[in-house]
Every structure is written in structure tokens, then in C-alpha cells.
GROMACS .gro file of C-alpha atoms in nm:
model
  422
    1UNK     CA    1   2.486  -1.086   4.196
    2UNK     CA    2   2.616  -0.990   3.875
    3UNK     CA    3   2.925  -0.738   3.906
    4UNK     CA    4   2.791  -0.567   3.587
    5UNK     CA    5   2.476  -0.395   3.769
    6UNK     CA    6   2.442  -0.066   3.631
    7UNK     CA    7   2.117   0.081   3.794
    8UNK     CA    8   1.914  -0.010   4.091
    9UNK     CA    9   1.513   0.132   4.219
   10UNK     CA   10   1.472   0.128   4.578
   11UNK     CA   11   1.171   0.147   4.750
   12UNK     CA   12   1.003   0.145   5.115
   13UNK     CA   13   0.780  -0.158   5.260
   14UNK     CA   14   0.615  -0.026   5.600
   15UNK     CA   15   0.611   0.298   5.760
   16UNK     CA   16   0.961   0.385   5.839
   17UNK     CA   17   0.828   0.642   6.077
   18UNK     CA   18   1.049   0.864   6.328
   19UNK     CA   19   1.055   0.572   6.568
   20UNK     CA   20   1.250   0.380   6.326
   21UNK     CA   21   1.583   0.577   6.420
   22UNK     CA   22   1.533   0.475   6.765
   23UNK     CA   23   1.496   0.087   6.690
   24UNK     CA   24   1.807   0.126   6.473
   25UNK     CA   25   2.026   0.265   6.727
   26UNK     CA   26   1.885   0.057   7.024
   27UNK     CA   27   1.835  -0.269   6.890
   28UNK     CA   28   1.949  -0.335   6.632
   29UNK     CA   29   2.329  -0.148   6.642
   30UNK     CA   30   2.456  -0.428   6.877
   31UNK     CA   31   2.381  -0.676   6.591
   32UNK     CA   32   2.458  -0.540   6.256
   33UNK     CA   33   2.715  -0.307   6.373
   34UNK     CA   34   2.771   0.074   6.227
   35UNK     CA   35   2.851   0.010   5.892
   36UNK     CA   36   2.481  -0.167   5.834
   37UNK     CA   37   2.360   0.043   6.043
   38UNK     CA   38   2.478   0.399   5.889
   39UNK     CA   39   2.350   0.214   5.529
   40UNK     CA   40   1.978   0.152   5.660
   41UNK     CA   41   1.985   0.477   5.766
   42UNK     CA   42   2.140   0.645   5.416
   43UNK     CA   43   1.873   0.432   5.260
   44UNK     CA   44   1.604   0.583   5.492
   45UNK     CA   45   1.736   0.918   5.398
   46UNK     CA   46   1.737   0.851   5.050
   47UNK     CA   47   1.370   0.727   5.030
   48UNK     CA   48   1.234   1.068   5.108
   49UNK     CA   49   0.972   0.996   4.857
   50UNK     CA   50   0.870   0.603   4.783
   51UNK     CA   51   1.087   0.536   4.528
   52UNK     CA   52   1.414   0.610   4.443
   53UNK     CA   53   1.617   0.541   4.098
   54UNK     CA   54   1.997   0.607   4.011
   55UNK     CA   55   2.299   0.450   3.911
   56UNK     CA   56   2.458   0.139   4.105
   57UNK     CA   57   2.812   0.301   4.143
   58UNK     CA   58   2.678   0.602   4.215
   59UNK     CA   59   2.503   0.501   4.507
   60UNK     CA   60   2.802   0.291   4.667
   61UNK     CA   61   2.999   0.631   4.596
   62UNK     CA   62   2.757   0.815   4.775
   63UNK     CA   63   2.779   0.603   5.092
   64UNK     CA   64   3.164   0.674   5.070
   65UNK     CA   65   3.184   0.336   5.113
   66UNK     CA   66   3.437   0.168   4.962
   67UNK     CA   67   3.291  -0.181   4.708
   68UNK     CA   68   3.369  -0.409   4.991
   69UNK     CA   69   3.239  -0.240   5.264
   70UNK     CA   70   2.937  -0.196   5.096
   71UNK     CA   71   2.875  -0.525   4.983
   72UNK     CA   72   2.915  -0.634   5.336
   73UNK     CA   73   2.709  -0.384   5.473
   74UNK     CA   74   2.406  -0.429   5.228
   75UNK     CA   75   2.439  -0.829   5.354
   76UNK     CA   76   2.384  -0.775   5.713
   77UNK     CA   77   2.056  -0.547   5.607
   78UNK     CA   78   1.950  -0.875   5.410
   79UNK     CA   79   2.052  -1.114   5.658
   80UNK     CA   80   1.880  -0.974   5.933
   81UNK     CA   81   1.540  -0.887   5.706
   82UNK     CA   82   1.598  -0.547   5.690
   83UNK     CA   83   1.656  -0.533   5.367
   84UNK     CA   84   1.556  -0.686   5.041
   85UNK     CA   85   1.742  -0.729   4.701
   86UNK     CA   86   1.613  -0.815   4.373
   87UNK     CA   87   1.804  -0.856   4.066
   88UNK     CA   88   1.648  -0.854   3.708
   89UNK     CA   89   1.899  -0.962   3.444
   90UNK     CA   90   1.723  -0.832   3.146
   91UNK     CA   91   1.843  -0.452   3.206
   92UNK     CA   92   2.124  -0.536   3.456
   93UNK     CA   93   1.906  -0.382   3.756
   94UNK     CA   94   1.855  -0.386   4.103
   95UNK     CA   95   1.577  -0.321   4.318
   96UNK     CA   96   1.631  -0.264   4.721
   97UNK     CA   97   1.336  -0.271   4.925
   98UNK     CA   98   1.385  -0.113   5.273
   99UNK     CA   99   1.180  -0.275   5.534
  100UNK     CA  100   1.082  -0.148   5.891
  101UNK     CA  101   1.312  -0.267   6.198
  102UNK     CA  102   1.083  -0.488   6.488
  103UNK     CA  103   0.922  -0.274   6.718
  104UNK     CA  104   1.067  -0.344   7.073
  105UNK     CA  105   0.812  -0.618   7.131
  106UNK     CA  106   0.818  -0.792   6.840
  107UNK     CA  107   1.230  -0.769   6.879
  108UNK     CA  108   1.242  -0.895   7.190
  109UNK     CA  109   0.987  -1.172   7.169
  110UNK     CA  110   1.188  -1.344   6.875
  111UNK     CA  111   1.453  -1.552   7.069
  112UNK     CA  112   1.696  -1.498   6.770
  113UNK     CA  113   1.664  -1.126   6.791
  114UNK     CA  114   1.711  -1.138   7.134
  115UNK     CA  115   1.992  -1.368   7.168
  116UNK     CA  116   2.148  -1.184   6.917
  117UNK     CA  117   2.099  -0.886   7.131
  118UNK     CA  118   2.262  -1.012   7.441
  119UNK     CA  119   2.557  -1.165   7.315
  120UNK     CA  120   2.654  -0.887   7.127
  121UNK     CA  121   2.619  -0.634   7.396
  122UNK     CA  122   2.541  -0.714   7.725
  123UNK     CA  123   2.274  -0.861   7.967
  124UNK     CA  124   2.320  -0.514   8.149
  125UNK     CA  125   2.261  -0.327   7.766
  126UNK     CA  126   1.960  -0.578   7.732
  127UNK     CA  127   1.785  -0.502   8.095
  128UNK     CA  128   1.844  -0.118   7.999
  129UNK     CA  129   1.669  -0.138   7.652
  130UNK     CA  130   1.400  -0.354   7.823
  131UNK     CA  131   1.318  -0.043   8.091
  132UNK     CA  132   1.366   0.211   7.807
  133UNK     CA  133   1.093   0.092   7.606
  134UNK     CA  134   0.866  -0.085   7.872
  135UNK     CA  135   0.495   0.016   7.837
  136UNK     CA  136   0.421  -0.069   8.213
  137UNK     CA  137   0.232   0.104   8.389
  138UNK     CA  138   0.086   0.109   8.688
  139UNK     CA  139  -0.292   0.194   8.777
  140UNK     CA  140  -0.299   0.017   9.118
  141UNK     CA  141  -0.539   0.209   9.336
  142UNK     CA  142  -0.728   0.337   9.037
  143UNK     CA  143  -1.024   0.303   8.895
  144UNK     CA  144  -1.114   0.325   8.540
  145UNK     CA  145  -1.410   0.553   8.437
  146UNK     CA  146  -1.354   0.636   8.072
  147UNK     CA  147  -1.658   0.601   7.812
  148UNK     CA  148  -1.623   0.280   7.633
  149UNK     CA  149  -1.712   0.274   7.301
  150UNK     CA  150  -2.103   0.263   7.230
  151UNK     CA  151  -2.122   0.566   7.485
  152UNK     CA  152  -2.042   0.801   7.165
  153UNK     CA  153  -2.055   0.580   6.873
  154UNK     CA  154  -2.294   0.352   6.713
  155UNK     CA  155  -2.159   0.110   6.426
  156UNK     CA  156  -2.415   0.058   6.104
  157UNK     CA  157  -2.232  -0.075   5.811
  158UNK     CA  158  -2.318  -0.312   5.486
  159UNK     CA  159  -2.042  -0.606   5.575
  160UNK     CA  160  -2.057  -0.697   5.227
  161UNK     CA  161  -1.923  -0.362   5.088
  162UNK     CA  162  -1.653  -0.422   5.390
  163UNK     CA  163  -1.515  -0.711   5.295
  164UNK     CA  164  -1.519  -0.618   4.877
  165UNK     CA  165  -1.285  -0.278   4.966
  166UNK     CA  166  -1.079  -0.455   5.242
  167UNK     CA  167  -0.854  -0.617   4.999
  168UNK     CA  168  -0.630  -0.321   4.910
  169UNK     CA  169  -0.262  -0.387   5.061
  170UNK     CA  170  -0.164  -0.057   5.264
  171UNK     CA  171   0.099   0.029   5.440
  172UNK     CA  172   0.187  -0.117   5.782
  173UNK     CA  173   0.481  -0.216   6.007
  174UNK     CA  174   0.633  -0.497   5.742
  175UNK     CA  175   0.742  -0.859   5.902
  176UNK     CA  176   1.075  -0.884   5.845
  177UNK     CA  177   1.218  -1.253   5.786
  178UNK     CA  178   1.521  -1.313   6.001
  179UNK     CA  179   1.755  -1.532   5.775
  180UNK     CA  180   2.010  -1.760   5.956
  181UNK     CA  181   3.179  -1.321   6.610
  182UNK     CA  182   3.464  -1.183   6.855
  183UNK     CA  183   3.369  -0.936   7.097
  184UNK     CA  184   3.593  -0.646   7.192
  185UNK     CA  185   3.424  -0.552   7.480
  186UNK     CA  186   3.359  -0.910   7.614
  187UNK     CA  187   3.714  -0.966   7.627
  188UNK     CA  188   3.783  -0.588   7.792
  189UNK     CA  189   3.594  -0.711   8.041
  190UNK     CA  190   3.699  -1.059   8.122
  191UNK     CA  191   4.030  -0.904   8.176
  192UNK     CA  192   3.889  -0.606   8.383
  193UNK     CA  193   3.708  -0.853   8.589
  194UNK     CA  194   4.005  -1.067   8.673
  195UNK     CA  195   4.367  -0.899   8.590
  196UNK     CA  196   4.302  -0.569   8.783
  197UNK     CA  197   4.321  -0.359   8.474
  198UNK     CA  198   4.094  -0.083   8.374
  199UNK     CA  199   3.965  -0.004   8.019
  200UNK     CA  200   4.205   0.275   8.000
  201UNK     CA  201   4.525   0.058   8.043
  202UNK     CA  202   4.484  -0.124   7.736
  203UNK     CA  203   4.551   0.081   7.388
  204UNK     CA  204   4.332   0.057   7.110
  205UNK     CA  205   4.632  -0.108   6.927
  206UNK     CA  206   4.645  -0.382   7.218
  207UNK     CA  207   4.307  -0.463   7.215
  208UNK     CA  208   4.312  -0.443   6.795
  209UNK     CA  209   4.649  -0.705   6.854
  210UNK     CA  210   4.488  -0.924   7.070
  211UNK     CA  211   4.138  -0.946   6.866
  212UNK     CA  212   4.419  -1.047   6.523
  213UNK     CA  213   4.573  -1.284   6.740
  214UNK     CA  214   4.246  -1.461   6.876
  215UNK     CA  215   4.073  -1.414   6.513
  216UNK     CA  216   4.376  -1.564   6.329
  217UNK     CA  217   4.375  -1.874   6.576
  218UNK     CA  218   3.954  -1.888   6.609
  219UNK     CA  219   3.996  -1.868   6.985
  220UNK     CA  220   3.671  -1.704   7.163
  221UNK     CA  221   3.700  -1.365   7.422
  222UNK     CA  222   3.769  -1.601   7.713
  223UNK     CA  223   4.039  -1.829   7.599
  224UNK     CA  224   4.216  -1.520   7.413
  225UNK     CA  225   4.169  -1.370   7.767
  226UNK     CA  226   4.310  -1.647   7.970
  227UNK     CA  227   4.639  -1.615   7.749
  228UNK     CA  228   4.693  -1.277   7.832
  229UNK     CA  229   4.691  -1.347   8.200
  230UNK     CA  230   5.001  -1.463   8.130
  231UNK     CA  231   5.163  -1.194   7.900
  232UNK     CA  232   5.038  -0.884   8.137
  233UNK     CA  233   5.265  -0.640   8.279
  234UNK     CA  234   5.097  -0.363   8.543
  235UNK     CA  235   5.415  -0.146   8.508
  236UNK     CA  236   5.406  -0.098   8.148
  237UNK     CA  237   5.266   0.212   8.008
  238UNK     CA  238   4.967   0.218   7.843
  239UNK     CA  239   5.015   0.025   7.492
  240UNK     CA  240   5.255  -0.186   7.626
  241UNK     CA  241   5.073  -0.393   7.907
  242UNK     CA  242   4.992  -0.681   7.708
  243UNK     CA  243   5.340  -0.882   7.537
  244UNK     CA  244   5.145  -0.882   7.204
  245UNK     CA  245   5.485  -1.140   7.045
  246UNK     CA  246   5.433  -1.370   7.412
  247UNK     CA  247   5.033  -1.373   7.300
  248UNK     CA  248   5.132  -1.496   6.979
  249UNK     CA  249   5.340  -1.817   7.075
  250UNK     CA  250   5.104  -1.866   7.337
  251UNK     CA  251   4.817  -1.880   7.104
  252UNK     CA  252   5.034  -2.131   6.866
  253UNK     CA  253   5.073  -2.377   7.166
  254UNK     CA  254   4.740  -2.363   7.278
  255UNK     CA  255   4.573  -2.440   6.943
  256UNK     CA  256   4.823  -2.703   6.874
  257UNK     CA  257   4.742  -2.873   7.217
  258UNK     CA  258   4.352  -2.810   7.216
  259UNK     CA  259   4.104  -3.064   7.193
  260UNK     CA  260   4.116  -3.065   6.789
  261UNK     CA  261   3.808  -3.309   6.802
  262UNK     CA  262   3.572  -3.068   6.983
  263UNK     CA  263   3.728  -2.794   6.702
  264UNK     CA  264   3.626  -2.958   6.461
  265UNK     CA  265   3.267  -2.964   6.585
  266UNK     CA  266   3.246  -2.625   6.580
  267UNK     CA  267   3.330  -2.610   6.215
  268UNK     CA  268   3.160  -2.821   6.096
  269UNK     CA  269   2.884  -2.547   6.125
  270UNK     CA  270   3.050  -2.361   5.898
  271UNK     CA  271   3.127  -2.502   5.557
  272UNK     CA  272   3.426  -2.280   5.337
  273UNK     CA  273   3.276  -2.428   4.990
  274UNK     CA  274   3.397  -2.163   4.749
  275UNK     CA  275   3.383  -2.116   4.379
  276UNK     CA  276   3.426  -1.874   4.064
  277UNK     CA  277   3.003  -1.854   4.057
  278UNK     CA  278   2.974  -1.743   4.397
  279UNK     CA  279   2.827  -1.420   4.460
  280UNK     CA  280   3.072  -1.200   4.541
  281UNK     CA  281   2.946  -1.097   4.849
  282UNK     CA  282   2.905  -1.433   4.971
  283UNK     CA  283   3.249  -1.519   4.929
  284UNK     CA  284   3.322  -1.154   5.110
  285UNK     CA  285   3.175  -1.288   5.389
  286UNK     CA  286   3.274  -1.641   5.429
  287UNK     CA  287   3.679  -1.477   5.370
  288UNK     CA  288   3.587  -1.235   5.596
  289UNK     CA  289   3.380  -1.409   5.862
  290UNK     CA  290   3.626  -1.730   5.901
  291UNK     CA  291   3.968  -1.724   6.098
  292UNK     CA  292   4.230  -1.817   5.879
  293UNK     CA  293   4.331  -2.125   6.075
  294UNK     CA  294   3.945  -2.257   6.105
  295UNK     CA  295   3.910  -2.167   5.722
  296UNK     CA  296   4.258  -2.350   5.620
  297UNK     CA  297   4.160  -2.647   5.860
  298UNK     CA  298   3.809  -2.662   5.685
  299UNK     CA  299   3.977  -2.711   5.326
  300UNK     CA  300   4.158  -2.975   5.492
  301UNK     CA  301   3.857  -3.171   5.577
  302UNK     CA  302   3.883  -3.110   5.964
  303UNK     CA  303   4.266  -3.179   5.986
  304UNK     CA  304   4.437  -2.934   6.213
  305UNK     CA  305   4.701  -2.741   6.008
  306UNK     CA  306   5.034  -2.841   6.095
  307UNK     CA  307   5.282  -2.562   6.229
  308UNK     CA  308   5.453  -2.444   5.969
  309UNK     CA  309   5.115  -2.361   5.804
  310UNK     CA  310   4.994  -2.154   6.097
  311UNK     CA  311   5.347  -1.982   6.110
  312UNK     CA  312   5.276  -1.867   5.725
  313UNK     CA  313   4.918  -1.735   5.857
  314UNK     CA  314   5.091  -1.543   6.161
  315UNK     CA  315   5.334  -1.399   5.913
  316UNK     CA  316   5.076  -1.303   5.649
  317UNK     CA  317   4.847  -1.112   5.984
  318UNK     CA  318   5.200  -0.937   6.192
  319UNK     CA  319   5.454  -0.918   5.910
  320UNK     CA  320   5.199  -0.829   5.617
  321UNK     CA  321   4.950  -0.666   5.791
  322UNK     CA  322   4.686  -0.862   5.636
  323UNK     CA  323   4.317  -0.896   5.778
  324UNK     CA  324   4.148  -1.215   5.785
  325UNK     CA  325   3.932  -1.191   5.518
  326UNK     CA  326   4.286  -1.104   5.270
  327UNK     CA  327   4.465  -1.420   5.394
  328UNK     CA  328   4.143  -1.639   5.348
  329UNK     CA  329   4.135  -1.525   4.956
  330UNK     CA  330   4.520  -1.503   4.916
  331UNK     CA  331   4.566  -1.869   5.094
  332UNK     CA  332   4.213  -2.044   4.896
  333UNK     CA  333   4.379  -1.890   4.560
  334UNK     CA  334   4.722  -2.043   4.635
  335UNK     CA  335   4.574  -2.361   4.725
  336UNK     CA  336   4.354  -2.362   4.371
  337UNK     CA  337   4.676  -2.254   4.149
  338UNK     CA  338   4.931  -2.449   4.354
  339UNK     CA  339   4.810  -2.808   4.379
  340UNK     CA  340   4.725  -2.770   4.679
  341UNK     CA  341   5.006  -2.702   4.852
  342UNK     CA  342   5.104  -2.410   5.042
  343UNK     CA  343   5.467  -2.263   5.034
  344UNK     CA  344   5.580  -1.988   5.256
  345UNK     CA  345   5.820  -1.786   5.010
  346UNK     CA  346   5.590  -1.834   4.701
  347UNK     CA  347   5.314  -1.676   4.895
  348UNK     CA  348   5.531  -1.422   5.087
  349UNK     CA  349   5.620  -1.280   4.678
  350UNK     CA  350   5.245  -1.321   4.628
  351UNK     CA  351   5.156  -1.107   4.903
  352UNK     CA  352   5.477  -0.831   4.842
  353UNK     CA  353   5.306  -0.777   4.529
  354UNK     CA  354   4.949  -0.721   4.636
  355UNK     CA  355   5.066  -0.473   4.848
  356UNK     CA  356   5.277  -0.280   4.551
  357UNK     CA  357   5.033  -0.325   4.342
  358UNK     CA  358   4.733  -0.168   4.606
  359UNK     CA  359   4.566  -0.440   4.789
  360UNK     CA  360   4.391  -0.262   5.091
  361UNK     CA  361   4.117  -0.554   5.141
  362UNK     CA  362   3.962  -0.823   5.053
  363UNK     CA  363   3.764  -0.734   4.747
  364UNK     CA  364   4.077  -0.593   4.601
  365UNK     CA  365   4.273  -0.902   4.681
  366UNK     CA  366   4.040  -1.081   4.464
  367UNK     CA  367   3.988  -0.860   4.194
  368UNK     CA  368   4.345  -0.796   4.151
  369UNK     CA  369   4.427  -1.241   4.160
  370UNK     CA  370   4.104  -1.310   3.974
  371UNK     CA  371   4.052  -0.972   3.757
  372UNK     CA  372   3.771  -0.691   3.827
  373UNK     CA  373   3.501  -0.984   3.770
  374UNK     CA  374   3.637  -1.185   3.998
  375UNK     CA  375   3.322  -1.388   4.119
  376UNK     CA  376   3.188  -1.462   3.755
  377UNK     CA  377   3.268  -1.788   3.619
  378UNK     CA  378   3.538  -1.727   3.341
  379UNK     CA  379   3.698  -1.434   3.477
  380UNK     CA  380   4.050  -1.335   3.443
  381UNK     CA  381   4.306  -1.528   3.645
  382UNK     CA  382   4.602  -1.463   3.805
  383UNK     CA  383   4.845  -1.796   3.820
  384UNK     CA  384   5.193  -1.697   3.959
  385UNK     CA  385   5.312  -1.979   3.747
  386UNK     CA  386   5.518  -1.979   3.391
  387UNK     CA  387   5.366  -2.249   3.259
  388UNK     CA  388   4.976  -2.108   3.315
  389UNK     CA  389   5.038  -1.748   3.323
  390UNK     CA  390   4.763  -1.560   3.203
  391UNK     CA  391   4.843  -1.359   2.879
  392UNK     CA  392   4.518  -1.120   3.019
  393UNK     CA  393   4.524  -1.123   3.357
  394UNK     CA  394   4.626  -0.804   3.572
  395UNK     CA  395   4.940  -0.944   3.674
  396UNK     CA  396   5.202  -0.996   3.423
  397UNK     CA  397   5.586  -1.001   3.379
  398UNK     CA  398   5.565  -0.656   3.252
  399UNK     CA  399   5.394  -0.532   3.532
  400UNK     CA  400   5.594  -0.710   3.834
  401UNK     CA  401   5.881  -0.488   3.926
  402UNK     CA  402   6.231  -0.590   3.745
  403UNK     CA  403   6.370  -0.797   3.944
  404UNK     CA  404   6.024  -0.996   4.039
  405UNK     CA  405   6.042  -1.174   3.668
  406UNK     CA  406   5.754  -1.425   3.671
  407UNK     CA  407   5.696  -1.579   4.022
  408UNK     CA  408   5.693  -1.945   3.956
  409UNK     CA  409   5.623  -2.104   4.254
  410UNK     CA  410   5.909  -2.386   4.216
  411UNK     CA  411   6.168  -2.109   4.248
  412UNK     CA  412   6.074  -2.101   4.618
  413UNK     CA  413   6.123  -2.421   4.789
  414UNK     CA  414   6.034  -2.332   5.215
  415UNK     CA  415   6.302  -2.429   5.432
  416UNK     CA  416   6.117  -2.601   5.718
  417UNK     CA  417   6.338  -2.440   6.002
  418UNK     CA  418   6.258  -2.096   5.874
  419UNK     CA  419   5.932  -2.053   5.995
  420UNK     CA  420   5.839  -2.258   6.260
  421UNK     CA  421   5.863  -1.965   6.561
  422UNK     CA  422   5.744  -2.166   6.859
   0.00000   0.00000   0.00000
């Protein structure tokens, strides 16, 4: 998608009747989570009438939203068929067609949907959803003495004219196409169910820790969980039951000691092949959707990262506060500008001035290494190097603070023994 859209249409496909609100919440919450799901519905509230024009920045400013989140957002609509885009180059245009959610049935009776469903919530969330919208009922004992249908009607009609005025397209319940992630309250409950806590003992910080720590590694709720076992204090007070810098060693010896062959199975499934022409949402979401040690071993062709690049990705998540999706950009850009090669001063300076200069997420970690446009091919970029410094690019000597000068990534040779904090 071009990041020079100026105006979008949207438009309805189906009914989007009052049930539709229900379906949302119900089903398909679990899934898409509330971001998507507060968009579908600002769409749905938007679409009063069938069609809708406006300005593109407009509407993302509307959803106070910021770029990012938005982009994101808008993806899970698409990915899940609730939502349709459209561009048309010609007058820099998009058009958004909102289509109905599954009815319970239809939801249910796609094994996708439903999987979905259940391993984003619950099997207890599923069997309550199920008796919520079941149509059973029972007539045991009953017998049925209605009129059926000739009693009060008789049906004379020329088929011919039938079949010449049955060709208009009207408005129905639309088919969506369904076009082919760490759980908070999976792992809340693993450690419920077997280290005598409650959901109350555990802070909102812990369990945020914990999810950073098992997201940076690419360790599922149960092996994240498992660690903890042995990092849990009972005494503590609440925020403090869980030895969040214990978690983090832990988590460095168990991914250096797993199994990296059946690791590198799993990513397999999920290929990190990046470039300038990518849609920027796309790259969003593979940044985003990766951990940074399954996205830096997939540049590496499979080959587990050796410590001392995991101990830059810890110190990038705890020291710099980064999310995944910021380390995934900041580490593929150092890789593309530095020959590969990753150095843990050169990209600490890196990251000390994204922060000055207002990095807050992923999208603005790109756009401020790669300039605003930073998915279109021939963008301004960023090289933290003298000799390739770019004379336009957002970062410049002038606007590093005094005593940066130009980071040239020779300057900062990584002493081995620094970082390594098993």
C-alpha cells in the first residue's frame, strides 16, 4: 500500500444488522483482539449510510489511533475476512469494504474459526458461547399442529418472468474468506493451576515481564511457566512474586540448551523475507509478530544465535525498553547497513538516539531509520556510517546531540566479556 493515500470510500457488503455487535464481541474478540475489534466497530458506526468518503489521515485520526496501530488493526479485519481493501493508484485512493462477521453457525462450523476460538480463549469460553447461542429446543411430548403452507396460500407464478428478475445481487449475510501468539491468560493459569498462586498475586507488570521475557526468547505459556516455578516467592508482595532478572537467565539457558532442531521446525513456518517494497503493514506485522531471537535466528538461516547476540536482544527489551516489533526493525536495519554483523555498542548509540529523537514503536522506528516513506523502494536511509551517510536522511551530524558526532559503527568494537550475563 502506497504511504501517499490521500482519500479512501468505504462501503458495506451484507446486512450489518444489530446482531452484528453481538458476533463481534462473542466471537470474534478472542481472535482479533480490541484494537480490530473497536475498528470494525468505528467502521460500522461510520457506515450509517452505504457509503462513506473522507480523507485517509483523517480517518486514522479519528480512530485516535496512532499510524501503527492502525495499520495493524485494519490487517487483522483483512486477515480474518472482515474486511476488504482496495487500492486504485490513479487518484491515490482507497476503498474499504466492511463485511458481515459469521453467524454463530457458520463460525463455529469452520474448524479455523473455531480453533482460533479455543486457543485464544478457552474451551470453558467456547462451551459458554456454544449454550449462548444454541437454537435447541426441545418439543419432546409435543405435537405439532400448525397450518403448513397450502392451508392459506396457493402459489401461481410465470417461472420465466422468475428467473429473468432473479438476477439482481441484494443484500445478504456476505461469505467472508478466512485468509491464513502468547497468551496472558493461558500462562495465568498454568501457574494458578500448579504454583498455588491466585490471579491477584501476580501484578500486571509481572505478568507484562514475563510475556517480554517468553516473547523475546519465542518460548510458549507453558515453558515460560515452567521457568517461573523456579523464580516464585509466596512471601513477596504482590509485584514482586516472580524474580523477573532469575526469569531472564533462566530463559537464556533454556533456549541455549533446547532442542534447536525441533526450533527450527517451527520456523520454518514462518519466513522473515523483508524488503524496501514491502507493504508497510506487512513488514509491521512480521516485526511485530516474530520474537526477536526466532526472527534473528531466521536471518541466520536456522542457526541459533550465539549468546552474546541474545544478550544484545535482552538489553535492547529490559535496558531500552523496546517491544519486539522495535528490536526486529532496529536489529534487520543494522544487519542491512552493517555487513551483517551485529555489534552491541554501535546498536546501543543506535537505539539512545531513537529514543531522543521519539521512537515510541515500530512504525516510528522505521520511518525515523528509513525516512517517512519507509516501505517504498528508494526511500530515505539512515546509515550510521561516515562513509554512506545520507546527505537527506532524518538523521544527520547536525541533528545528533554534540557529543554523538557521526556514529560510525567501527568506533565501537564489543568487548565479548561485556555482555554475556549468564
Amino acid at each position: 500500500m502506497s504511504s501517499e493515500v490521500k482519500n479512501y470510500i468505504l462501503k458495506k457488503r451484507g446486512l450489518l444488522s444489530s446482531d452484528t455487535l453481538y458476533f463481534i464481541m462473542d466471537l470474534y474478540l478472542p481472535i482479533i483482539g480490541h484494537d480490530a475489534s473497536f475498528l470494525y466497530l468505528f467502521f460500522m458506526n461510520q457506515i450509517q449510510k452505504n457509503e462513506v468518503k473522507g480523507d485517509y489521515e483523517s480517518l486514522i485520526s479519528k480512530t485516535l489511533f496512532s499510524k501503527q496501530d492502525f495499520l495493524l488493526a485494519k490487517q487483522n479485519l483483512e486477515s480474518i475476512g472482515l474486511l476488504n481493501t482496495y487500492e486504485k493508484s490513479e487518484d491515490q485512493s482507497l476503498l474499504f469494504i466492511l463485511n458481515d462477521p459469521e453467524t454463530p453457525k457458520n463460525f463455529f462450523n469452520n474448524l479455523l474459526l473455531k480453533g482460533l476460538f479455543i486457543s485464544s480463549s478457552s474451551e470453558e469460553s467456547y462451551k459458554e458461547v456454544l449454550k449462548r447461542y444454541s437454537a435447541e429446543i426441545t418439543t419432546k411430548g409435543y405435537k405439532d399442529v400448525g397450518a403448513t403452507f397450502n392451508d392459506s396460500y396457493q402459489l401461481e407464478f410465470d417461472y420465466e418472468k422468475v428467473e429473468e428478475n432473479g438476477k439482481v445481487e441484494l443484500k445478504g449475510r456476505s461469505k467472508n474468506a478466512l485468509k491464513d501468539n502468547f497468551s496472558e491468560v493461558k500462562l495465568i493459569n498454568y501457574l494458578c493451576k500448579n504454583y498455588q498462586l491466585t490471579p491477584i498475586c501476580l501484578s500486571d507488570e509481572e505478568v507484562k515481564n514475563i510475556h517480554r521475557v517468553a516473547s523475546l526468547h519465542g518460548i510458549d505459556e507453558l515453558s515460560v511457566g515452567q521457568l517461573c516455578g523456579s523464580c516464585i516467592n509466596l512471601l513477596n508482595k504482590v509485584g514482586s512474586k516472580i524474580d523477573i532478572e532469575k526469569l531472564r537467565k533462566l530463559a537464556q539457558i533454556y533456549v541455549k540448551n533446547f532442542d534447536v532442531s525441533q526450533m527450527n521446525k517451527k520456523t520454518k513456518k514462518k519466513e522473515t523475507l523483508i524488503n524496501s517494497e514491502s507493504d508497510v503493514a506487512k513488514r509491521l506485522n512480521i516485526y511485530e509478530s516474530t520474537s526477536p531471537i526466532m526472527f534473528l535466528r531466521n536471518k541466520q538461516n536456522g542457526i541459533e544465535p550465539v549468546a552474546s547476540d541474545k544478550a544484545i536482544l535482552d538489553m535492547l527489551a529490559f535496558e531500552m525498553s523496546f517491544s519486539d516489533g522495535m528490536i526486529n526493525a532496529l536489529i534487520d536495519y543494522v544487519l542491512r547497513v552493517n555487513n551483517g554483523e551485529l555489534n552491541k555498542n554501535y546498536i546501543s548509540k543506535i537505539a539512545s538516539t531513537l529514543i531522543r529523537k521519539g521512537a515510541y514503536d515500530t512504525l516510528s522506528v522505521l520511518e525515523i531509520l528509513e525516512g517517512k516513506n519507509a516501505h517504498n523502494s528508494g526511500s530515505a536511509k539512515v546509515n550510521f556510517n561516515k562513509s554512506t551517510l545520507s546527505s537527506n536522511a532524518n538523521l544527520t551530524p547536525s541533528t545528533l546531540d554534540e557529543d554523538d558526532d557521526v556514529i560510525d559503527a567501527s568506533k565501537y568494537d564489543d568487548d565479548e566479556g561485556d555482555y554475556d550475563i549468564i
